[in-house]
Short mmCIF file of C-alpha atoms in Angstrom, two decimals:
data_model
loop_
_atom_site.label_atom_id
_atom_site.label_comp_id
_atom_site.label_asym_id
_atom_site.label_seq_id
_atom_site.Cartn_x
_atom_site.Cartn_y
_atom_site.Cartn_z
CA MET Y 913 -0.07 0.17 -0.22
CA SER Y 914 1.72 3.87 -1.48
CA LYS Y 915 1.87 6.26 1.38
CA LYS Y 916 0.64 9.69 0.67
CA LEU Y 917 3.55 12.74 0.95
CA TYR Y 918 2.65 16.40 1.25
CA ILE Y 919 5.61 18.70 0.50
CA GLU Y 920 5.66 22.76 0.24
CA THR Y 921 8.21 24.72 -1.56
CA LEU Y 922 9.67 27.97 -0.95
CA GLY Y 923 12.08 30.13 -2.57
CA CYS Y 924 13.56 29.46 -6.14
CA ALA Y 925 13.94 27.37 -8.90
CA MET Y 926 16.73 25.37 -8.28
CA ASN Y 927 14.74 24.29 -4.66
CA VAL Y 928 11.39 23.55 -7.03
CA ARG Y 929 14.37 21.20 -8.81
CA ASP Y 930 15.42 19.85 -5.15
CA THR Y 931 11.47 18.42 -4.79
CA GLU Y 932 11.59 17.33 -7.33
CA HIS Y 933 14.20 14.92 -6.59
CA MET Y 934 13.35 14.35 -3.79
CA ILE Y 935 9.61 13.11 -4.81
CA ALA Y 936 11.76 11.29 -6.91
CA GLU Y 937 13.97 9.28 -4.10
CA LEU Y 938 10.68 8.86 -2.05
CA SER Y 939 8.16 7.39 -4.52
CA ARG Y 940 11.12 5.65 -6.07
CA LYS Y 941 12.39 3.76 -2.89
CA GLU Y 942 9.77 4.09 -0.72
CA SER Y 943 6.51 4.27 -2.37
CA TYR Y 944 5.31 7.60 -2.09
CA GLU Y 945 2.82 9.22 -3.68
CA LEU Y 946 1.59 13.16 -3.82
CA THR Y 947 -1.38 14.65 -1.87
CA GLU Y 948 -1.97 17.97 -2.45
CA ARG Y 949 -4.10 17.26 1.07
CA MET Y 950 -1.74 17.41 4.26
CA GLU Y 951 -4.30 15.67 6.56
CA GLU Y 952 -3.92 12.76 5.10
CA ALA Y 953 -0.05 12.37 4.86
CA ASP Y 954 1.83 10.36 6.60
CA LEU Y 955 4.84 12.59 5.51
CA LEU Y 956 5.01 15.81 5.61
CA ILE Y 957 7.88 18.04 4.38
CA ILE Y 958 8.41 21.75 3.93
CA ASN Y 959 11.56 23.04 1.64
CA THR Y 960 12.78 26.03 2.81
CA CYS Y 961 14.27 29.49 1.12
CA SER Y 962 16.65 31.70 3.32
CA VAL Y 963 16.60 34.58 0.71
CA ARG Y 964 12.74 35.13 1.49
CA GLU Y 965 11.82 37.50 4.19
CA LYS Y 966 12.07 36.07 7.74
CA PRO Y 967 12.76 33.43 6.48
CA VAL Y 968 13.06 31.52 10.28
CA ALA Y 969 9.73 32.43 11.13
CA LYS Y 970 8.28 31.72 8.21
CA LEU Y 971 9.90 27.99 8.76
CA PHE Y 972 8.46 27.80 12.12
CA SER Y 973 5.42 29.26 11.76
CA GLU Y 974 4.47 26.62 8.85
CA ILE Y 975 5.81 23.36 10.50
CA GLY Y 976 3.30 24.65 13.75
CA VAL Y 977 0.56 24.42 10.94
CA PHE Y 978 1.94 21.40 9.79
CA ARG Y 979 1.71 20.00 13.68
CA ARG Y 980 -1.97 21.17 13.76
CA ARG Y 981 -3.50 19.66 11.03
CA LYS Y 982 -1.31 16.42 10.24
CA LYS Y 983 -2.70 12.70 10.77
CA GLU Y 984 -1.60 11.04 14.20
CA GLY Y 985 1.72 8.93 13.30
CA ALA Y 986 2.72 11.11 10.04
CA LYS Y 987 6.49 12.62 10.11
CA ILE Y 988 7.17 16.11 9.81
CA GLY Y 989 10.86 17.01 7.83
CA VAL Y 990 12.26 20.47 7.27
CA THR Y 991 14.80 20.59 4.23
CA GLY Y 992 16.31 23.24 1.96
CA CYS Y 993 18.41 26.42 3.01
CA THR Y 994 16.83 27.05 6.09
CA ALA Y 995 17.20 23.84 7.07
CA SER Y 996 20.59 24.20 6.60
CA HIS Y 997 21.70 27.31 8.57
CA LEU Y 998 19.81 26.47 11.71
CA GLY Y 999 20.66 22.67 12.06
CA GLU Y 1000 19.84 21.14 14.86
CA GLU Y 1001 18.20 23.99 16.53
CA ILE Y 1002 14.94 23.09 14.43
CA ILE Y 1003 14.81 19.81 16.59
CA ARG Y 1004 15.99 22.40 19.45
CA ARG Y 1005 12.70 24.47 18.95
CA ALA Y 1006 10.49 22.23 17.11
CA PRO Y 1007 11.04 18.87 19.21
CA TYR Y 1008 8.18 17.02 16.38
CA VAL Y 1009 10.08 17.27 13.42
CA ASP Y 1010 10.97 14.34 12.88
CA PHE Y 1011 14.54 14.69 10.30
CA VAL Y 1012 16.78 18.28 9.06
CA LEU Y 1013 18.09 17.56 5.63
CA GLY Y 1014 19.86 20.97 4.20
CA ALA Y 1015 19.88 21.82 0.69
CA ARG Y 1016 23.14 19.86 -0.54
CA ASN Y 1017 22.27 16.35 1.00
CA VAL Y 1018 19.65 16.11 -0.81
CA SER Y 1019 19.76 12.51 -1.98
CA LYS Y 1020 19.78 11.31 1.48
CA VAL Y 1021 16.07 11.75 2.20
CA THR Y 1022 15.09 8.15 2.19
CA GLU Y 1023 17.99 7.40 4.45
CA VAL Y 1024 16.76 9.71 7.28
CA LEU Y 1025 12.98 8.70 7.11
CA GLU Y 1026 13.87 6.24 10.18
CA ARG Y 1027 16.36 8.00 12.05
CA PRO Y 1028 14.68 9.45 14.92
CA HIS Y 1029 15.98 13.10 15.00
CA ALA Y 1030 18.40 13.30 11.86
CA VAL Y 1031 20.06 15.95 10.88
CA GLU Y 1032 21.97 15.96 7.50
CA VAL Y 1033 23.25 19.59 6.18
CA SER Y 1034 26.64 19.62 5.65
CA THR Y 1035 27.19 21.78 3.03
CA ASP Y 1036 30.29 19.65 2.18
CA TYR Y 1037 28.32 16.93 0.53
CA ASP Y 1038 29.19 16.07 -3.48
CA GLU Y 1039 25.98 14.82 -4.70
CA SER Y 1040 26.97 16.15 -8.32
CA THR Y 1041 27.14 12.68 -9.66
CA TYR Y 1042 24.04 11.42 -7.87
CA SER Y 1043 21.47 9.99 -10.48
CA PHE Y 1044 18.46 11.04 -9.38
CA GLY Y 1045 15.17 9.34 -9.62
CA GLU Y 1046 12.72 10.64 -12.51
CA TYR Y 1047 10.33 12.84 -11.37
CA ARG Y 1048 9.05 16.70 -13.06
CA SER Y 1049 6.11 18.75 -11.86
CA ASN Y 1050 4.68 19.78 -15.60
CA PRO Y 1051 5.40 17.02 -18.28
CA TYR Y 1052 6.43 19.90 -20.85
CA LYS Y 1053 9.48 21.39 -20.15
CA ALA Y 1054 12.37 20.39 -17.91
CA MET Y 1055 15.08 22.02 -14.97
CA ILE Y 1056 18.55 20.28 -15.08
CA ASN Y 1057 20.60 21.44 -12.39
CA ILE Y 1058 24.15 22.16 -14.27
CA SER Y 1059 26.10 22.87 -10.87
CA ILE Y 1060 25.55 23.00 -7.20
CA GLY Y 1061 26.78 25.70 -4.75
CA CYS Y 1062 28.36 28.73 -5.13
CA ASP Y 1063 31.76 30.38 -4.91
CA LYS Y 1064 30.80 33.27 -4.55
CA GLN Y 1065 31.02 35.88 -1.32
CA CYS Y 1066 28.39 38.66 -1.81
CA THR Y 1067 28.18 40.96 1.23
CA PHE Y 1068 24.06 40.12 1.28
CA CYS Y 1069 24.30 36.32 0.28
CA ILE Y 1070 23.15 33.14 2.70
CA VAL Y 1071 23.60 30.96 -0.11
CA PRO Y 1072 27.20 29.93 -0.10
CA ALA Y 1073 27.18 29.56 3.67
CA THR Y 1074 23.55 26.99 2.73
CA ARG Y 1075 24.52 25.08 -0.20
CA GLY Y 1076 28.18 25.17 -0.18
CA GLU Y 1077 31.07 25.68 -2.83
CA GLU Y 1078 30.11 25.33 -6.22
CA ILE Y 1079 30.81 22.54 -8.01
CA SER Y 1080 29.57 21.34 -11.76
CA ILE Y 1081 27.43 18.81 -12.73
CA PRO Y 1082 29.97 16.05 -15.17
CA PRO Y 1083 28.59 17.61 -18.74
CA GLU Y 1084 27.67 14.22 -20.02
CA LEU Y 1085 25.31 13.35 -17.38
CA ILE Y 1086 23.45 16.78 -18.12
CA VAL Y 1087 22.92 15.55 -21.67
CA ALA Y 1088 21.84 13.03 -20.44
CA GLU Y 1089 19.01 14.09 -18.44
CA ALA Y 1090 18.51 16.30 -21.42
CA GLN Y 1091 17.81 13.05 -23.85
CA LYS Y 1092 15.51 11.54 -20.99
CA ALA Y 1093 13.14 14.47 -20.75
CA ALA Y 1094 12.93 15.30 -24.58
CA GLU Y 1095 12.41 11.10 -25.38
CA SER Y 1096 9.44 11.92 -22.47
CA GLY Y 1097 7.97 15.15 -24.21
CA ALA Y 1098 9.55 18.01 -23.16
CA LYS Y 1099 10.42 20.65 -25.68
CA GLU Y 1100 12.07 22.94 -23.28
CA LEU Y 1101 14.96 22.35 -21.25
CA ILE Y 1102 15.66 24.79 -18.43
CA LEU Y 1103 19.40 24.57 -16.92
CA LEU Y 1104 19.72 25.85 -13.52
CA GLY Y 1105 22.72 26.98 -10.82
CA GLN Y 1106 23.42 30.09 -8.46
CA ASN Y 1107 25.89 31.01 -11.01
CA VAL Y 1108 25.20 29.20 -14.63
CA ASN Y 1109 27.89 30.88 -16.48
CA ASN Y 1110 30.74 29.52 -14.53
CA TYR Y 1111 30.09 26.56 -15.61
CA GLY Y 1112 32.77 24.24 -15.57
CA ARG Y 1113 35.41 25.74 -12.94
CA ARG Y 1114 35.29 22.91 -10.91
CA PHE Y 1115 34.16 19.44 -11.03
CA GLY Y 1116 33.73 16.65 -7.99
CA ALA Y 1117 36.58 14.59 -6.92
CA GLY Y 1118 37.56 11.89 -9.29
CA VAL Y 1119 35.77 14.04 -12.46
CA GLU Y 1120 37.65 14.37 -15.47
CA ALA Y 1121 35.63 16.75 -17.88
CA SER Y 1122 36.60 19.30 -19.42
CA CYS Y 1123 33.78 22.28 -20.44
CA ASP Y 1124 32.99 25.70 -19.84
CA PHE Y 1125 29.45 27.24 -20.80
CA THR Y 1126 28.94 27.97 -23.33
CA GLU Y 1127 30.21 24.61 -24.57
CA LEU Y 1128 27.26 22.66 -22.50
CA LEU Y 1129 25.46 25.40 -24.49
CA ARG Y 1130 26.34 23.44 -27.36
CA ARG Y 1131 26.46 20.58 -26.24
CA VAL Y 1132 22.66 20.54 -25.23
CA SER Y 1133 21.56 22.12 -28.14
CA ARG Y 1134 21.99 18.81 -29.99
CA VAL Y 1135 19.62 17.26 -28.39
CA GLU Y 1136 17.18 16.11 -30.62
CA GLY Y 1137 13.70 16.61 -29.59
CA ILE Y 1138 14.87 19.92 -27.59
CA GLU Y 1139 13.83 23.26 -29.38
CA ARG Y 1140 14.05 26.01 -26.34
CA ILE Y 1141 17.06 26.42 -24.17
CA ARG Y 1142 16.73 28.70 -21.24
CA PHE Y 1143 18.66 29.07 -17.73
CA GLN Y 1144 19.32 30.60 -14.71
CA SER Y 1145 20.58 32.04 -13.03
CA PRO Y 1146 24.09 33.72 -14.45
CA HIS Y 1147 26.29 36.86 -13.28
CA PRO Y 1148 27.43 39.63 -15.26
CA LEU Y 1149 31.40 39.45 -13.77
CA HIS Y 1150 31.22 36.39 -16.57
CA MET Y 1151 29.80 37.66 -19.32
CA ASP Y 1152 31.93 37.25 -21.87
CA ASP Y 1153 31.64 37.96 -25.19
CA ALA Y 1154 32.28 33.93 -26.20
CA PHE Y 1155 29.24 33.31 -23.52
CA LEU Y 1156 26.72 36.69 -25.22
CA GLU Y 1157 27.91 35.14 -28.70
CA GLU Y 1158 26.30 31.72 -28.60
CA PHE Y 1159 23.46 33.21 -26.99
CA ALA Y 1160 23.12 35.53 -30.07
CA SER Y 1161 23.68 32.79 -32.06
CA ASN Y 1162 22.70 28.95 -30.47
CA PRO Y 1163 18.68 29.22 -32.55
CA LYS Y 1164 17.31 27.04 -29.37
CA ILE Y 1165 18.69 29.11 -27.19
CA CYS Y 1166 15.26 31.59 -26.09
CA PRO Y 1167 16.03 35.03 -26.53
CA GLN Y 1168 15.63 36.12 -22.53
CA ILE Y 1169 18.34 36.19 -20.26
CA HIS Y 1170 18.43 37.29 -16.67
CA VAL Y 1171 21.41 39.62 -15.22
CA PRO Y 1172 21.14 40.72 -11.64
CA LEU Y 1173 21.85 44.06 -11.05
CA GLN Y 1174 22.05 45.07 -7.35
CA SER Y 1175 22.82 47.82 -7.88
CA GLY Y 1176 23.92 50.96 -10.55
CA SER Y 1177 26.46 52.23 -7.68
CA SER Y 1178 29.75 51.14 -9.00
CA ARG Y 1179 30.90 51.98 -5.11
CA LEU Y 1180 28.32 49.84 -3.34
CA LEU Y 1181 28.77 46.71 -6.19
CA LYS Y 1182 32.22 47.15 -4.80
CA ARG Y 1183 31.16 47.06 -1.15
CA MET Y 1184 28.56 43.74 -1.90
CA LYS Y 1185 31.84 41.99 -3.96
CA ARG Y 1186 29.66 41.02 -7.19
CA GLY Y 1187 33.29 41.69 -8.62
CA TYR Y 1188 31.72 43.87 -11.69
CA SER Y 1189 31.03 47.90 -12.57
CA LYS Y 1190 28.35 49.57 -13.23
CA GLU Y 1191 29.83 50.23 -16.41
CA TRP Y 1192 29.91 46.86 -17.33
CA PHE Y 1193 27.31 45.92 -16.98
CA LEU Y 1194 25.58 48.46 -18.97
CA ASP Y 1195 28.44 47.66 -21.54
CA ARG Y 1196 26.99 43.48 -21.48
CA CYS Y 1197 22.88 44.77 -21.54
CA GLU Y 1198 24.17 47.04 -24.35
CA LYS Y 1199 25.98 43.87 -26.79
CA ILE Y 1200 23.23 41.56 -25.52
CA ARG Y 1201 20.20 44.90 -27.52
CA GLU Y 1202 22.62 45.16 -30.06
CA THR Y 1203 22.91 41.61 -31.11
CA VAL Y 1204 19.47 39.58 -29.75
CA PRO Y 1205 16.90 42.06 -31.84
CA GLY Y 1206 13.52 41.41 -29.57
CA VAL Y 1207 15.35 40.84 -26.25
CA ALA Y 1208 13.81 40.28 -22.38
CA ILE Y 1209 16.09 41.06 -20.02
CA SER Y 1210 15.14 40.90 -16.04
CA THR Y 1211 17.38 41.62 -12.75
CA ASP Y 1212 16.73 41.90 -9.34
CA VAL Y 1213 17.66 44.79 -6.90
CA ILE Y 1214 18.36 45.55 -3.43
CA VAL Y 1215 17.22 48.73 -2.20
CA GLY Y 1216 18.55 50.24 0.56
CA PHE Y 1217 21.87 48.29 1.16
CA PRO Y 1218 23.91 49.30 4.24
CA GLY Y 1219 25.86 53.23 3.11
CA GLU Y 1220 22.90 53.18 0.22
CA THR Y 1221 22.97 57.14 -0.18
CA GLU Y 1222 20.74 59.33 -2.05
CA GLU Y 1223 23.28 59.47 -4.89
CA ASP Y 1224 23.97 55.83 -4.85
CA PHE Y 1225 20.22 54.60 -5.69
CA ALA Y 1226 19.98 57.91 -8.13
CA GLU Y 1227 22.94 55.43 -9.64
CA THR Y 1228 20.40 52.71 -9.87
CA MET Y 1229 17.54 55.24 -11.54
CA GLU Y 1230 19.78 55.33 -13.57
CA VAL Y 1231 20.33 51.61 -15.26
CA VAL Y 1232 16.61 51.10 -15.08
CA GLU Y 1233 16.13 53.98 -16.70
CA ARG Y 1234 19.09 52.90 -19.67
CA VAL Y 1235 18.10 49.03 -19.52
CA ARG Y 1236 15.06 48.93 -19.39
CA PHE Y 1237 14.26 45.86 -18.11
CA ASP Y 1238 11.55 43.47 -19.06
CA GLN Y 1239 10.96 42.39 -15.93
CA MET Y 1240 12.41 43.60 -12.23
CA PHE Y 1241 12.67 41.08 -8.76
CA SER Y 1242 13.08 43.98 -6.28
CA PHE Y 1243 13.26 43.87 -2.94
CA LYS Y 1244 14.30 45.96 0.45
CA TYR Y 1245 17.81 44.98 1.63
CA SER Y 1246 17.67 42.95 4.80
CA PRO Y 1247 19.96 41.39 6.96
CA ARG Y 1248 20.97 37.29 6.57
CA PRO Y 1249 22.60 35.40 9.86
CA HIS Y 1250 26.17 34.04 8.43
CA THR Y 1251 26.36 37.28 5.73
CA ALA Y 1252 29.15 40.47 6.35
CA ALA Y 1253 26.76 43.14 5.36
CA ALA Y 1254 24.91 42.55 8.18
CA GLU Y 1255 27.47 43.49 10.24
CA TYR Y 1256 27.26 46.84 8.98
CA GLU Y 1257 27.27 49.50 10.92
CA ASP Y 1258 25.36 52.03 8.07
CA GLN Y 1259 22.24 49.93 8.21
CA VAL Y 1260 20.06 52.47 5.83
CA PRO Y 1261 16.39 52.72 8.38
CA SER Y 1262 14.07 51.00 6.61
CA GLU Y 1263 11.42 53.79 6.32
CA ILE Y 1264 14.40 55.49 3.31
CA ALA Y 1265 14.19 52.11 2.53
CA SER Y 1266 10.69 51.66 1.62
CA GLU Y 1267 10.09 54.79 -0.22
CA ARG Y 1268 13.45 53.68 -2.41
CA LEU Y 1269 11.92 50.73 -3.04
CA HIS Y 1270 7.98 52.11 -4.43
CA ARG Y 1271 10.16 54.53 -5.59
CA LEU Y 1272 11.98 52.21 -7.77
CA GLN Y 1273 8.71 49.85 -8.49
CA THR Y 1274 6.52 52.76 -9.17
CA ARG Y 1275 9.01 53.72 -12.04
CA HIS Y 1276 9.37 50.72 -12.94
CA ASP Y 1277 5.72 49.29 -13.69
CA ALA Y 1278 5.48 52.49 -15.76
CA ILE Y 1279 8.80 51.13 -17.60
CA VAL Y 1280 6.73 48.05 -18.26
CA ASP Y 1281 3.48 49.23 -19.13
CA GLU Y 1282 4.96 50.91 -22.23
CA ILE Y 1283 6.91 48.18 -23.20
CA MET Y 1284 4.15 45.92 -22.75
CA ALA Y 1285 1.62 48.13 -24.74
CA LEU Y 1286 4.17 47.23 -27.31
CA GLN Y 1287 3.08 44.13 -27.88
CA GLU Y 1288 -0.10 44.47 -29.00
CA GLY Y 1289 -0.48 43.07 -33.43
CA THR Y 1290 3.10 41.52 -32.83
CA VAL Y 1291 3.61 37.90 -32.92
CA HIS Y 1292 5.19 34.92 -30.70
CA ASP Y 1293 5.33 31.44 -31.33
CA VAL Y 1294 4.24 29.82 -27.87
CA TYR Y 1295 4.75 26.67 -25.97
CA PHE Y 1296 1.50 26.13 -24.72
CA GLU Y 1297 1.97 24.00 -20.62
CA GLU Y 1298 -1.62 25.11 -19.07
CA LEU Y 1299 -4.70 24.83 -18.28
CA LEU Y 1300 -6.93 28.40 -17.02
CA PRO Y 1301 -10.31 28.77 -16.26
CA GLY Y 1302 -13.11 30.34 -19.14
CA GLY Y 1303 -11.40 27.82 -21.49
CA ARG Y 1304 -8.58 29.48 -22.09
CA VAL Y 1305 -4.94 27.88 -22.75
CA ALA Y 1306 -1.32 29.33 -21.40
CA GLY Y 1307 2.30 28.98 -22.61
CA ARG Y 1308 5.38 31.40 -22.95
CA SER Y 1309 6.34 33.29 -25.94
CA ALA Y 1310 10.52 32.43 -26.75
CA ASP Y 1311 11.43 35.45 -24.70
CA GLY Y 1312 9.41 34.71 -21.97
CA ARG Y 1313 6.04 36.22 -21.69
CA LEU Y 1314 3.04 34.74 -20.26
CA VAL Y 1315 0.20 34.85 -22.94
CA SER Y 1316 -2.90 33.20 -23.49
CA VAL Y 1317 -5.44 32.09 -26.01
CA GLU Y 1318 -8.83 30.68 -26.04
CA GLY Y 1319 -8.51 27.34 -26.79
CA SER Y 1320 -8.33 23.40 -24.42
CA GLU Y 1321 -6.22 20.55 -23.79
CA GLU Y 1322 -5.36 19.54 -26.98
CA LEU Y 1323 -2.94 22.54 -27.54
CA LEU Y 1324 -0.76 21.55 -24.84
CA GLY Y 1325 2.95 20.93 -25.42
CA GLN Y 1326 2.56 22.59 -28.79
CA ILE Y 1327 4.44 25.83 -30.26
CA LEU Y 1328 2.29 28.15 -32.22
CA PRO Y 1329 2.20 31.01 -33.25
CA VAL Y 1330 -0.24 33.74 -31.82
CA ARG Y 1331 -0.77 37.46 -33.08
CA ILE Y 1332 -1.33 39.42 -29.58
CA THR Y 1333 -4.67 41.83 -29.12
CA ARG Y 1334 -4.49 42.48 -25.41
CA ALA Y 1335 -1.96 43.47 -23.31
CA ARG Y 1336 -1.39 44.09 -19.65
CA ARG Y 1337 1.45 44.49 -17.18
CA ARG Y 1338 2.19 40.75 -16.67
CA SER Y 1339 1.16 39.14 -19.53
CA LEU Y 1340 -0.54 38.91 -22.72
CA GLU Y 1341 -3.75 37.73 -24.68
CA GLY Y 1342 -3.69 36.53 -28.03
CA GLU Y 1343 -5.43 34.74 -30.31
CA ARG Y 1344 -4.15 31.63 -32.90
CA ILE Y 1345 -3.22 31.76 -36.60
CA GLY Y 1346 -4.35 28.97 -38.59
CA SER Y 1347 -5.38 26.03 -36.39
CA ALA Y 1348 -3.47 23.51 -33.77
#
């Protein structure tokens, strides 16, 4: 008789992929089946994120809900980045939690089930050559980890402390996973890593490979059946000309790229230890715009980083005006444990940071409205992957925009031309050209 698994995932795409790996392991080795009702689950897992606002408070709030709603005898597990940095403290504060599994220890999920109060959070553990079972939450696209960990020491970021040093997954394993995805019907790949374009800098013990990210893109694009390739997230520091030329010339690589800015001030970028200047960032974005017509560029911005002056913030606004990002993930700085910036004495008052964030988001919303309005009347090839209420189907254009049309499930898994008839800030509506 199969057992039921309920799993809640917080945070980034890498966490989503880690969740898929845990589901695969638990179904393959322990016969678990997914459920959306925590009351019927035999095992409840929360896969946590340390980058979110107030991650520790969020964790203990959620597992408190798990405890109240779970059936008698059900187990609770805490996994992910917050699990990595809190470790045994989770068990001390919430002794009803049955196991804690760090972000670098996903392959051990079946091992900890039968060990009361097991804690596995080593950031030195290397699972870069581990072959996980097959599970994907979306049958039309496949997320593939190409590296684990991060070697950067950005002063605001906790990820190196929770995911360990950067190790690249051998290219032959990545290509094999892409082939399996294509054979099962996926036409799109999303390559994942903390800094994908730093791929190949270090492989695990015993692995002999010579392959950088540009070469990996070439190898993956040769997989038959794969029509679209996306990746997240590249680092501006490693956007050399060879990488950008491959991005521009490879027809399978989607014209969509995330270029995380963080700040437009070179002074603050140096204090953040980002490794690039405002001028370098603008140069890379200009080259992308010049070589990839119609490209969509997204970014991350932190407002109110320690020491940020009004002049620093004005430089961020200048970059936003010049690049005109298609999408922006913007946040007010908040200190994280195990980070240098948390100890800086010149923290920006919360009310000042909030006011700057409001100005930034208001201006960017106006820019997005202008960009989206220009989409009306254009034609996009849309990869349909989701049914919506009201007889509509949604998918993504090559440049990553969400597009919906009238239709039903026979459109799922197809790439079809769509003429845009209505633009909203976050999505587009259109009509199919021709028949499915």
